[in-house]
mmCIF file of C-alpha atoms and ligand atoms in Angstrom:
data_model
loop_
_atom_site.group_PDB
_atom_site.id
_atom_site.type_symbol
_atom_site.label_atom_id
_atom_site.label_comp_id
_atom_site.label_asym_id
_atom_site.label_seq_id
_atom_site.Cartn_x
_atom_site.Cartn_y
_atom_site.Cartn_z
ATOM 1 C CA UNK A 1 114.158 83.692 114.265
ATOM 2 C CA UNK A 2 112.992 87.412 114.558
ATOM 3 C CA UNK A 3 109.600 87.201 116.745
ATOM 4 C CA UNK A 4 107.784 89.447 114.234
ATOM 5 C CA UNK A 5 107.143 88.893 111.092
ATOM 6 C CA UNK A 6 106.499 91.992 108.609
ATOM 7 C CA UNK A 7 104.570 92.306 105.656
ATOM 8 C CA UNK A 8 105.544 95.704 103.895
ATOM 9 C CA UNK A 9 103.347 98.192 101.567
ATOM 10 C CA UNK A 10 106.074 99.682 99.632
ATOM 11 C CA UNK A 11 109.190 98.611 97.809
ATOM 12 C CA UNK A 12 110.775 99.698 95.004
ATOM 13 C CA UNK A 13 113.082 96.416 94.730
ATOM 14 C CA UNK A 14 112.367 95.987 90.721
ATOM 15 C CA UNK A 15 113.158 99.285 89.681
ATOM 16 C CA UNK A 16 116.913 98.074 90.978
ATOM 17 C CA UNK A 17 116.653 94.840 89.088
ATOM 18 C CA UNK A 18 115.789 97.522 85.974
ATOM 19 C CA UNK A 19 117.941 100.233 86.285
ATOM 20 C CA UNK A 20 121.501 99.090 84.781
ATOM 21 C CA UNK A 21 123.315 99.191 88.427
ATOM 22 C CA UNK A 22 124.805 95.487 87.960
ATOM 23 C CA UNK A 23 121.927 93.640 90.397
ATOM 24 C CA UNK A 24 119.596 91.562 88.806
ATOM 25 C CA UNK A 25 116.283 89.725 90.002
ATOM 26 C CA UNK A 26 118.927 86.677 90.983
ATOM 27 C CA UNK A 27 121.190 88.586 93.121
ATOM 28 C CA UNK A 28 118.026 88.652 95.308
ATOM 29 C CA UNK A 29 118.616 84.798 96.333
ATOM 30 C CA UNK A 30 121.855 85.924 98.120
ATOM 31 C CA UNK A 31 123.088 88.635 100.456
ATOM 32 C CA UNK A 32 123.934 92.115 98.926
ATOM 33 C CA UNK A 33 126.057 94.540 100.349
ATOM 34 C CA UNK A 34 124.408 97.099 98.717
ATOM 35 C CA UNK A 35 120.495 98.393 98.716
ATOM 36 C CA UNK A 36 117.648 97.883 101.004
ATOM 37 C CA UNK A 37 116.463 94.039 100.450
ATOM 38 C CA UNK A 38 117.454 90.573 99.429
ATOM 39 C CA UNK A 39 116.029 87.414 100.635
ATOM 40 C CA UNK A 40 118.957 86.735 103.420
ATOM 41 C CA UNK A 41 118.692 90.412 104.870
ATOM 42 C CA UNK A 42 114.933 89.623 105.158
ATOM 43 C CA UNK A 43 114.853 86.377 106.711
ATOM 44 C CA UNK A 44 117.659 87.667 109.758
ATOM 45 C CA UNK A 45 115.541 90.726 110.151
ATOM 46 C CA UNK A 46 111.844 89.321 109.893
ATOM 47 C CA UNK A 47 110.708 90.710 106.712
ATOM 48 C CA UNK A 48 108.030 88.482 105.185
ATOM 49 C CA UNK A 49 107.663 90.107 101.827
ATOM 50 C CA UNK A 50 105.668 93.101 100.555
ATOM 51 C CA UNK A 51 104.281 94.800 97.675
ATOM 52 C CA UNK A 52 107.059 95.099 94.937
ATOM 53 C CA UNK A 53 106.123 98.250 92.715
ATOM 54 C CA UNK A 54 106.216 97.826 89.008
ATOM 55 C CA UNK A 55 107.317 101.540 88.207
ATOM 56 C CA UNK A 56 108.423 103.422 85.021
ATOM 57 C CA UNK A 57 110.952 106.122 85.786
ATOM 58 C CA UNK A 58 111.296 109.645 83.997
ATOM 59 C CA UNK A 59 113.636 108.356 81.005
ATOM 60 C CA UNK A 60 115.272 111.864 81.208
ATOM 61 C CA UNK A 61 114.983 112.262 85.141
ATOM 62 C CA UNK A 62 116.939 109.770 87.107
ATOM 63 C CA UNK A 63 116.423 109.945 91.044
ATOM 64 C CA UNK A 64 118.665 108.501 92.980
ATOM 65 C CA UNK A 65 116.992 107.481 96.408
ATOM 66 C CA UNK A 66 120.228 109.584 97.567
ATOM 67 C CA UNK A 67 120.037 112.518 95.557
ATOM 68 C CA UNK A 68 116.780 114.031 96.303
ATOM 69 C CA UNK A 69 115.421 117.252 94.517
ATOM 70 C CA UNK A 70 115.121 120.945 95.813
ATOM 71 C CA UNK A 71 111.674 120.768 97.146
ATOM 72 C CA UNK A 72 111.009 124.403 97.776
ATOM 73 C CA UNK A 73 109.734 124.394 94.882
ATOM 74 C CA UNK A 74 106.849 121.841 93.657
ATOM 75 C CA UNK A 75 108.765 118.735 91.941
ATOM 76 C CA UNK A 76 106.661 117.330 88.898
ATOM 77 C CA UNK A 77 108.516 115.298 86.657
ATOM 78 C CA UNK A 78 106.826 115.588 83.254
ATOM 79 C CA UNK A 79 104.276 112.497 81.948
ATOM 80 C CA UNK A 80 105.589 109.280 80.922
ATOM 81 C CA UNK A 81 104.931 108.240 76.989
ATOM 82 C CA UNK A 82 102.778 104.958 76.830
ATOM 83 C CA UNK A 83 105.263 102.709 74.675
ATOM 84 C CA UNK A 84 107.857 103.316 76.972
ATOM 85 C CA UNK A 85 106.293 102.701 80.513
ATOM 86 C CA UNK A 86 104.540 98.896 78.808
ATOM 87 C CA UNK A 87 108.042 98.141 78.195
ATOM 88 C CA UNK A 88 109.349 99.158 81.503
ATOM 89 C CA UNK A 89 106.510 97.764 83.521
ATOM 90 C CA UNK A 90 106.538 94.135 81.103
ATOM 91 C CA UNK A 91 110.413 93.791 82.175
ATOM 92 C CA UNK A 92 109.802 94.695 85.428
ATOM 93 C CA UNK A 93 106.728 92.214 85.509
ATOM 94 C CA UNK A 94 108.632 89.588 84.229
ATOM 95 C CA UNK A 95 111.670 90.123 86.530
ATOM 96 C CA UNK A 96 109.299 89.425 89.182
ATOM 97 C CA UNK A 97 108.449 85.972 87.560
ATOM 98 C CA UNK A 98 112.193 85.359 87.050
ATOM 99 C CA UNK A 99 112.899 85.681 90.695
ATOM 100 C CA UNK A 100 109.613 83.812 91.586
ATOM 101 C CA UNK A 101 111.209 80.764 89.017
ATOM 102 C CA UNK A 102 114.457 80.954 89.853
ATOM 103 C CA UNK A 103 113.967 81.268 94.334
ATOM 104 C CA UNK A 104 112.591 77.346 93.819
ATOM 105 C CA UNK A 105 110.097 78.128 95.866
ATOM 106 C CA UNK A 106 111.223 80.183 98.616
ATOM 107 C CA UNK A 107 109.862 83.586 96.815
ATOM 108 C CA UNK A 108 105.995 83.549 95.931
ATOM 109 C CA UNK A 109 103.792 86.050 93.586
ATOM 110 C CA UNK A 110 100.134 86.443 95.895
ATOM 111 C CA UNK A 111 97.326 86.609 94.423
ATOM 112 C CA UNK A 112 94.610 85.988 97.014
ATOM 113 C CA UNK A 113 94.559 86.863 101.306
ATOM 114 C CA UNK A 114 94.664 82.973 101.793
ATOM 115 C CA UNK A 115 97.987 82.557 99.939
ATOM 116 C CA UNK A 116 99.662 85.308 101.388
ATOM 117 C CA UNK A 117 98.233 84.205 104.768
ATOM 118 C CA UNK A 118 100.180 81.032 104.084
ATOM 119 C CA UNK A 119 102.811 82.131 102.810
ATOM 120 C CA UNK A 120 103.613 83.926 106.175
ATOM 121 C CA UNK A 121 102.877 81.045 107.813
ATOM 122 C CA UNK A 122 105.339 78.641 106.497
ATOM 123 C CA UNK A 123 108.111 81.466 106.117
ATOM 124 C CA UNK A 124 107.421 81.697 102.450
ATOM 125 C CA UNK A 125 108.425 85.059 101.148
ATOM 126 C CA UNK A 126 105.284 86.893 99.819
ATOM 127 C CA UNK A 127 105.153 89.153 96.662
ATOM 128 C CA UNK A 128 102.471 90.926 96.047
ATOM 129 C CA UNK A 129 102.124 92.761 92.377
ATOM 130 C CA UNK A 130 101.278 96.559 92.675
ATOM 131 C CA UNK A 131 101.200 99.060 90.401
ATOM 132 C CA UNK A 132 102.820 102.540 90.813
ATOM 133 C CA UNK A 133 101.308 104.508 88.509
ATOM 134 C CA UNK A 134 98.909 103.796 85.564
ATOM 135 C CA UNK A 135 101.087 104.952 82.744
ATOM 136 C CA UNK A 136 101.303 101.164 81.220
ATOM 137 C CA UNK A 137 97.554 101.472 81.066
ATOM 138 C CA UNK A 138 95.501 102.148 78.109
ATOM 139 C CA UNK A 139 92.342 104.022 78.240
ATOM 140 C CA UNK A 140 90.260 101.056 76.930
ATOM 141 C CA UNK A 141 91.440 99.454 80.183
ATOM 142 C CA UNK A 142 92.478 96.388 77.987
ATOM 143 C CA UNK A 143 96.025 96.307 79.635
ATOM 144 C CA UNK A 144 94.145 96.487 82.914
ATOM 145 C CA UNK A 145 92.389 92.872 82.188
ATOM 146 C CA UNK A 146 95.835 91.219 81.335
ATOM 147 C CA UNK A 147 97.750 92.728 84.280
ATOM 148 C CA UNK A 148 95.449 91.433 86.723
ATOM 149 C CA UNK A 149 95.219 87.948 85.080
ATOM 150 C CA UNK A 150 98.867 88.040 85.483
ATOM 151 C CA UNK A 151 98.605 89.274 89.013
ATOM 152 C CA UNK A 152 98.394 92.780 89.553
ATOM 153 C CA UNK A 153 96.560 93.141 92.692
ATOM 154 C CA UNK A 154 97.302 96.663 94.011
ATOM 155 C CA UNK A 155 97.668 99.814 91.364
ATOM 156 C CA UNK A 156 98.413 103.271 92.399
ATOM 157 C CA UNK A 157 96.721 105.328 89.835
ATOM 158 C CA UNK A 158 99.239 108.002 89.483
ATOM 159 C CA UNK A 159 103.179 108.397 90.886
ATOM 160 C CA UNK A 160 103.801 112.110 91.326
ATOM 161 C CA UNK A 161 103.027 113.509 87.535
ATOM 162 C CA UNK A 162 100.239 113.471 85.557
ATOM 163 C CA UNK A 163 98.542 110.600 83.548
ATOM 164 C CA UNK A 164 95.561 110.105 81.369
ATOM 165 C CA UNK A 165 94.102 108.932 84.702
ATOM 166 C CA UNK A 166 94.353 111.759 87.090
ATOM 167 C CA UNK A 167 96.988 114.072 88.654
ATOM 168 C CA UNK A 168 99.491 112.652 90.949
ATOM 169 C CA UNK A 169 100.819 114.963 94.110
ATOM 170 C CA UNK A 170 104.126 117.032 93.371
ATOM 171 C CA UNK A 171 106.404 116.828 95.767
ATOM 172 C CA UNK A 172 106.814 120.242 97.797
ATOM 173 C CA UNK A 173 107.549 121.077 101.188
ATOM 174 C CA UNK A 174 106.109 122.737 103.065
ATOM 175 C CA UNK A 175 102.913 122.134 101.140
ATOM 176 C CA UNK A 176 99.343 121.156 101.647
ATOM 177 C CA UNK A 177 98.123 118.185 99.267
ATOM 178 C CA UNK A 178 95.912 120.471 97.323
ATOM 179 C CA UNK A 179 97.528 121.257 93.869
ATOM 180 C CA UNK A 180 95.941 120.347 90.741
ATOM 181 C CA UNK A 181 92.733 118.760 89.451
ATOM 182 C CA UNK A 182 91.041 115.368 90.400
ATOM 183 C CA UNK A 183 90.168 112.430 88.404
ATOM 184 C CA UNK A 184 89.523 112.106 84.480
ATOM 185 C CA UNK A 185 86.584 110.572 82.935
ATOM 186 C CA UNK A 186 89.118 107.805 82.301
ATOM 187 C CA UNK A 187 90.412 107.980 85.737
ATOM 188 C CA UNK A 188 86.550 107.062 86.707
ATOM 189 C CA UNK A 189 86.084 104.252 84.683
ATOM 190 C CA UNK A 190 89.111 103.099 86.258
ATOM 191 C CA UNK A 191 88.641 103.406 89.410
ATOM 192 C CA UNK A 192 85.252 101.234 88.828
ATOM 193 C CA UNK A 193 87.047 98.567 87.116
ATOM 194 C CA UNK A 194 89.413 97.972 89.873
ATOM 195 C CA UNK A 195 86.585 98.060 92.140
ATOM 196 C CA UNK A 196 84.434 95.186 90.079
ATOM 197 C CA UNK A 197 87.697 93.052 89.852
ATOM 198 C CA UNK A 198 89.387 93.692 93.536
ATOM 199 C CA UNK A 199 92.009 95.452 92.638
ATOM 200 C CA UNK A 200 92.995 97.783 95.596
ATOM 201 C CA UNK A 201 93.552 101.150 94.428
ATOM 202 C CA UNK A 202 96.309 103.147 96.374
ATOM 203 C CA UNK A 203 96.129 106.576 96.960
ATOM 204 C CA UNK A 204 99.786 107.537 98.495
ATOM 205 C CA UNK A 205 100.433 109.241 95.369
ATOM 206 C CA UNK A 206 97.444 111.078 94.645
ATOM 207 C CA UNK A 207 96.677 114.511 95.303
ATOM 208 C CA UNK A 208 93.978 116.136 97.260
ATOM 209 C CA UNK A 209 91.169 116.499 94.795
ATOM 210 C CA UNK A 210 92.128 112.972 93.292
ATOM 211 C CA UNK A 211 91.841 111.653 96.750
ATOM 212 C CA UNK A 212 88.493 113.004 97.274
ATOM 213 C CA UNK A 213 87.166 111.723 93.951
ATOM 214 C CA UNK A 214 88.354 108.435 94.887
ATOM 215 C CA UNK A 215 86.971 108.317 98.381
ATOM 216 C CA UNK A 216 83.201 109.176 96.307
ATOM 217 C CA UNK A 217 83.703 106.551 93.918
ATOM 218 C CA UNK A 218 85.369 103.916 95.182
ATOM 219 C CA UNK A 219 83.291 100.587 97.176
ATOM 220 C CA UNK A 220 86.470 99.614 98.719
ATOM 221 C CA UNK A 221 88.574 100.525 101.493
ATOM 222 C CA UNK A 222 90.674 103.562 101.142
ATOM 223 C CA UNK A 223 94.234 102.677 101.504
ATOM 224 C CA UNK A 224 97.561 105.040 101.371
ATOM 225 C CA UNK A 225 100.943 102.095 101.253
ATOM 226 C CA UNK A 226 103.205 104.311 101.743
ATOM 227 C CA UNK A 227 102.440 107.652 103.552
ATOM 228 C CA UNK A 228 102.747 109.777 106.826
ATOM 229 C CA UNK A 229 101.484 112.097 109.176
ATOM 230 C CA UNK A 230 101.028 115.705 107.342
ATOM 231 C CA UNK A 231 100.284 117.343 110.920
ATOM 232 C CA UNK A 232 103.919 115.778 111.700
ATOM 233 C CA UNK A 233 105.824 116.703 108.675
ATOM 234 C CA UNK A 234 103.927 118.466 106.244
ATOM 235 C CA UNK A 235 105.390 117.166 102.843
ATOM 236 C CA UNK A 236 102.701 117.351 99.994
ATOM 237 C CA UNK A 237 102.887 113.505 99.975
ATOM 238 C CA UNK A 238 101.758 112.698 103.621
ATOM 239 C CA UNK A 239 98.117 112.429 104.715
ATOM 240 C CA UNK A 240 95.861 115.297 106.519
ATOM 241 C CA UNK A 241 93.633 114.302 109.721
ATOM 242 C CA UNK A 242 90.747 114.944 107.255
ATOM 243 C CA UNK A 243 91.902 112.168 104.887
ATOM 244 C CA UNK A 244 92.990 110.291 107.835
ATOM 245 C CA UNK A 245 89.419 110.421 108.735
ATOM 246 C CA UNK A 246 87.940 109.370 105.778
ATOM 247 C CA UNK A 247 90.448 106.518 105.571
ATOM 248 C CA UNK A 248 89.161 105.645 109.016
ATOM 249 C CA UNK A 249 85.421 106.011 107.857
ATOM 250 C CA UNK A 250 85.775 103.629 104.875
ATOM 251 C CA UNK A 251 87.785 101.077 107.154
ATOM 252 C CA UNK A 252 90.919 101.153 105.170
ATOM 253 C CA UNK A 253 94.698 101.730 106.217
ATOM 254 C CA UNK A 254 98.035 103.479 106.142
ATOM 255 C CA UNK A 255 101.251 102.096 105.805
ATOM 256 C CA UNK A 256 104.022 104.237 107.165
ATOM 257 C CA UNK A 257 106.827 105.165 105.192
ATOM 258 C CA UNK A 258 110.246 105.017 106.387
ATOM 259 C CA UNK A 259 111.651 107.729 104.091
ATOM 260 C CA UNK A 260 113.363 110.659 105.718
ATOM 261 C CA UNK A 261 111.971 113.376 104.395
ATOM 262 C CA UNK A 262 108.395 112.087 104.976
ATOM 263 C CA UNK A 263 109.076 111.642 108.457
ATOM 264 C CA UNK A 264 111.488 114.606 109.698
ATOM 265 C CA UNK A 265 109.427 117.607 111.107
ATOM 266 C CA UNK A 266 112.051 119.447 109.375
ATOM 267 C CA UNK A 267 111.842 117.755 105.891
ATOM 268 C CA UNK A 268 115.451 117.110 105.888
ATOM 269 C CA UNK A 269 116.654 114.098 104.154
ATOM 270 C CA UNK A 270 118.714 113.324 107.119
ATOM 271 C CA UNK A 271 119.099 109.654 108.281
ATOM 272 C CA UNK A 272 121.008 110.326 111.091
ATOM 273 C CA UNK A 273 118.334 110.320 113.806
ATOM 274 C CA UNK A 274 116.617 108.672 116.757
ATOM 275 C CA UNK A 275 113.206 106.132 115.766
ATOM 276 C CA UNK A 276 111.471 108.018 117.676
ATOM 277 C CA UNK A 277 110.270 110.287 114.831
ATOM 278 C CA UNK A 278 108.641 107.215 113.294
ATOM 279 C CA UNK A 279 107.361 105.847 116.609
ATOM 280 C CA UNK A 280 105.926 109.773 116.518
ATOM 281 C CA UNK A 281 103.920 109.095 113.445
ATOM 282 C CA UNK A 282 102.420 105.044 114.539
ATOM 283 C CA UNK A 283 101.404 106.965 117.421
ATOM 284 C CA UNK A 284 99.742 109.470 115.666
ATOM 285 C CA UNK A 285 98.048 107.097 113.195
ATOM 286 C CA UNK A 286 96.839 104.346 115.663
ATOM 287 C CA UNK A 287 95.092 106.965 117.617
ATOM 288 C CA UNK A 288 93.253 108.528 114.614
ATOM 289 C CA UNK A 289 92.841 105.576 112.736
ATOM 290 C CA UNK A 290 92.657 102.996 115.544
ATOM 291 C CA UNK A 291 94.758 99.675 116.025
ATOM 292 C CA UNK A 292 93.402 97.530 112.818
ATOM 293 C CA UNK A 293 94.121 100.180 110.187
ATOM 294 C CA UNK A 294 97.896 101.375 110.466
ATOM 295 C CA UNK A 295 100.887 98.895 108.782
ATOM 296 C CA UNK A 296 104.056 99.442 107.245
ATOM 297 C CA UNK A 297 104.914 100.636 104.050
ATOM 298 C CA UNK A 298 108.815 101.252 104.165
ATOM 299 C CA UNK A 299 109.397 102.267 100.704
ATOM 300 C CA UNK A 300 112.969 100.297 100.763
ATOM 301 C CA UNK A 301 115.216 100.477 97.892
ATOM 302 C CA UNK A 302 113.249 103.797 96.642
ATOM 303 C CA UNK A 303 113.887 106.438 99.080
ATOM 304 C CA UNK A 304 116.495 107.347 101.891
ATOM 305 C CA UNK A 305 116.029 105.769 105.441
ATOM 306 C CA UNK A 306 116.798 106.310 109.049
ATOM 307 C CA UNK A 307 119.901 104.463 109.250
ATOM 308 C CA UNK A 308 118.767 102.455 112.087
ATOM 309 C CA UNK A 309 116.108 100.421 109.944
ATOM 310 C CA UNK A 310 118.712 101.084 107.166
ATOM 311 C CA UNK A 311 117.573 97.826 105.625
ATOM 312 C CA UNK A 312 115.623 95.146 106.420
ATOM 313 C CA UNK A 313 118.119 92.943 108.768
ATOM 314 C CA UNK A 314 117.228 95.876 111.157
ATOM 315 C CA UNK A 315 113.776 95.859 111.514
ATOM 316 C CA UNK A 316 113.950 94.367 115.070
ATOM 317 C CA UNK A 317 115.374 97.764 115.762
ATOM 318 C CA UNK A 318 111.804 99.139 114.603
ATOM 319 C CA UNK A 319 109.879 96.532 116.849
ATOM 320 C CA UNK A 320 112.154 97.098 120.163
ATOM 321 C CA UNK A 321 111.185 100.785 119.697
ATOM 322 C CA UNK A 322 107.843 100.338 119.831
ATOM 323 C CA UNK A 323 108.220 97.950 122.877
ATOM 324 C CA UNK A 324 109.983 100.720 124.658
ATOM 325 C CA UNK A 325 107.203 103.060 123.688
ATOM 326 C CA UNK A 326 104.713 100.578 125.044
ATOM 327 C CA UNK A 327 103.079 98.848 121.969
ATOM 328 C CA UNK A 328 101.950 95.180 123.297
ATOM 329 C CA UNK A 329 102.363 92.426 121.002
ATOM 330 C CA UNK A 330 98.486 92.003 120.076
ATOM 331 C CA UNK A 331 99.780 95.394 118.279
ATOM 332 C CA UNK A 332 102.627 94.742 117.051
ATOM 333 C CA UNK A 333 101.263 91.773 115.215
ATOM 334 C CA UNK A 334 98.155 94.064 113.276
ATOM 335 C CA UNK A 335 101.096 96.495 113.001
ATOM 336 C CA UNK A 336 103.460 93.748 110.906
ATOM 337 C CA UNK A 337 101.330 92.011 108.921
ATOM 338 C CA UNK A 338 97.885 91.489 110.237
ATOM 339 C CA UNK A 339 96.072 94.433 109.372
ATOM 340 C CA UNK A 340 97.230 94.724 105.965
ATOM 341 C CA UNK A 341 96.010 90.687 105.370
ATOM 342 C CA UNK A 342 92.877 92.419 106.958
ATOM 343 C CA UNK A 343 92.347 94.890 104.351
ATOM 344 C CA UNK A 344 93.144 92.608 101.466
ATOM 345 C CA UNK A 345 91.030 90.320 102.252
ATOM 346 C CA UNK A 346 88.069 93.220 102.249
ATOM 347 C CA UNK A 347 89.027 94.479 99.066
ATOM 348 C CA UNK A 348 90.153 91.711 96.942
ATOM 349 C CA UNK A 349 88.077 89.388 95.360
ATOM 350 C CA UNK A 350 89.446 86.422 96.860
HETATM 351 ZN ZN1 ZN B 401 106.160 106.048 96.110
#
């Protein structure tokens, strides 16, 4: 039994389940020799469960988590058309439902702190319904009612490209998190909706001026799931120390992402190197944002890894880093699952 267990902000395990690669929502029940998760890899390495990202993909753009673009230049894939995505993000939805059905009880959707609280307790693995991107969303906000009563708890507002919502980051490097305009009118409303029915709102994909807008409107806790240190590697899509700061000031968190070229000081897509680049960026976030507000937020089975967490059996590999750079266990438990039950719990309704 791995000593830790770890709840995750990021995955991008359905999009696999809806791309055509031959894996399907009940190839999760056994181990695959290919991708990032299934439930055996999880239980050898510790990994408890995690938000699984409902996520429409460019129709005419496919990125391969090992073929990423020249970015030199900005990347913004163009917007997504609103038929489409509610068909993507209903199959992907209902995948999630299929696996729940068909894991007999060994693979849960969460919808409140207390049952993914127990969940982790009884070694129950934990699925928690987030949104990345709003492009399944009209601007009534009607699909908004229905996906939460289905179990959406956690919606990123944008993925990098624009929606009737806001503006999400394009990813550049090196680049500052500044291009484009903030929130629409529509992207208000929203953002107050979520807020009156506890549904976090994640801002990893958001750029500066969206941020900002959020941080003004929202009641909630600011959260990033999956994002890094800018003053580290400065990608477009990691965090600056002031938004670290106002994620600290609203008492919210940051999940770190495992990805590469989010981590590398370089930006280089290169797996191939020590953990100590992502014990670099923990560092860096528990001492700006203290001990309760940092988590993990691997991004598994959506972007490329350091090949020594190259999927979740290796996790321990994370945790015995951090031992070696000192991290007690009190730590090491807020850093695994505890602090993002924490900051459910604040912003969800129950
Ligand atoms: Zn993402």
């Amino acid at each position: 039994m791995p000593e830790y267990s770890i709840f995750d902000g990021h995955n991008d395990t359905l999009l696999r389940f809806y791309r055509d690669e031959g894996v399907t929502y009940g190839d999760f029940l056994s181990e695959l020799d290919s991708g990032h998760i299934d439930l055996i890899r999880a239980r050898r390495g510790g990994f408890a469960g995690g938000f699984f990202a409902v996520y429409v993909p460019n129709p005419e753009h496919r990125i391969a988590p090992d073929s990423m673009p020249d970015l030199s230049k900005p990347f913004v894939p163009p917007a997504v058309d609103f038929a489409f995505s509610q068909g993507a993000a209903l199959r992907q939805m209902a995948d999630l439902f299929r696996l729940e059905e068909a894991s007999k009880g060994q693979v849960k959707v969460v919808r409140t702190a207390d049952e993914l609280q127990d969940c982790i307790d009884r070694g129950i693995f934990a699925a928690l319904m987030h949104f990345e991107g709003a492009e399944a969303i009209d601007e009534d906000l009607n699909a908004l009612e229905v996906f939460y009563k289905a179990g959406m708890r956690s919606l990123g507002i944008v993925w990098s490209r624009p929606t009737i919502f806001a503006h999400g980051v394009p990813i550049a490097f090196p680049s500052s998190p500044d291009i484009g305009p903030g929130l629409t009118d529509a992207g208000k409303r929203l953002v107050k909706r979520c807020n009156e029915l506890g549904i976090m709102i994640d801002l990893s994909h958001m750029n500066e001026k969206g941020f900002w807008d959020v941080a003004e409107l929202s009641e909630a806790p600011l959260v990033a799931t999956h994002s890094n240190v800018h003053a580290l590697c400065p990608i477009s899509r990691n965090l600056t120390d002031k938004q670290l700061d106002a994620i600290k000031a609203s008492d919210g968190m940051v999940g770190l992402n495992f990805a590469t070229g989010f981590l590398n000081e370089d930006g280089a897509w290169d797996s191939d190197r020590p953990l100590d680049v992502m014990v670099r960026h923990l560092d860096y976030l528990v001492e700006r944002l203290g001990e309760t507000r940092v988590g993990l937020g691997s991004d598994y089975d959506g972007a490329r890894v350091p090949d020594l967490v190259g999927d979740v059996s290796k996790l321990p590999n994370l945790i015995a880093a951090l031992k070696d750079a000192g991290y007690d266990a009190g730590l090491l438990q807020k850093i695994s699952h505890q602090n993002w039950v924490r900051v459910l719990r604040k912003t969800w309704k129950a």
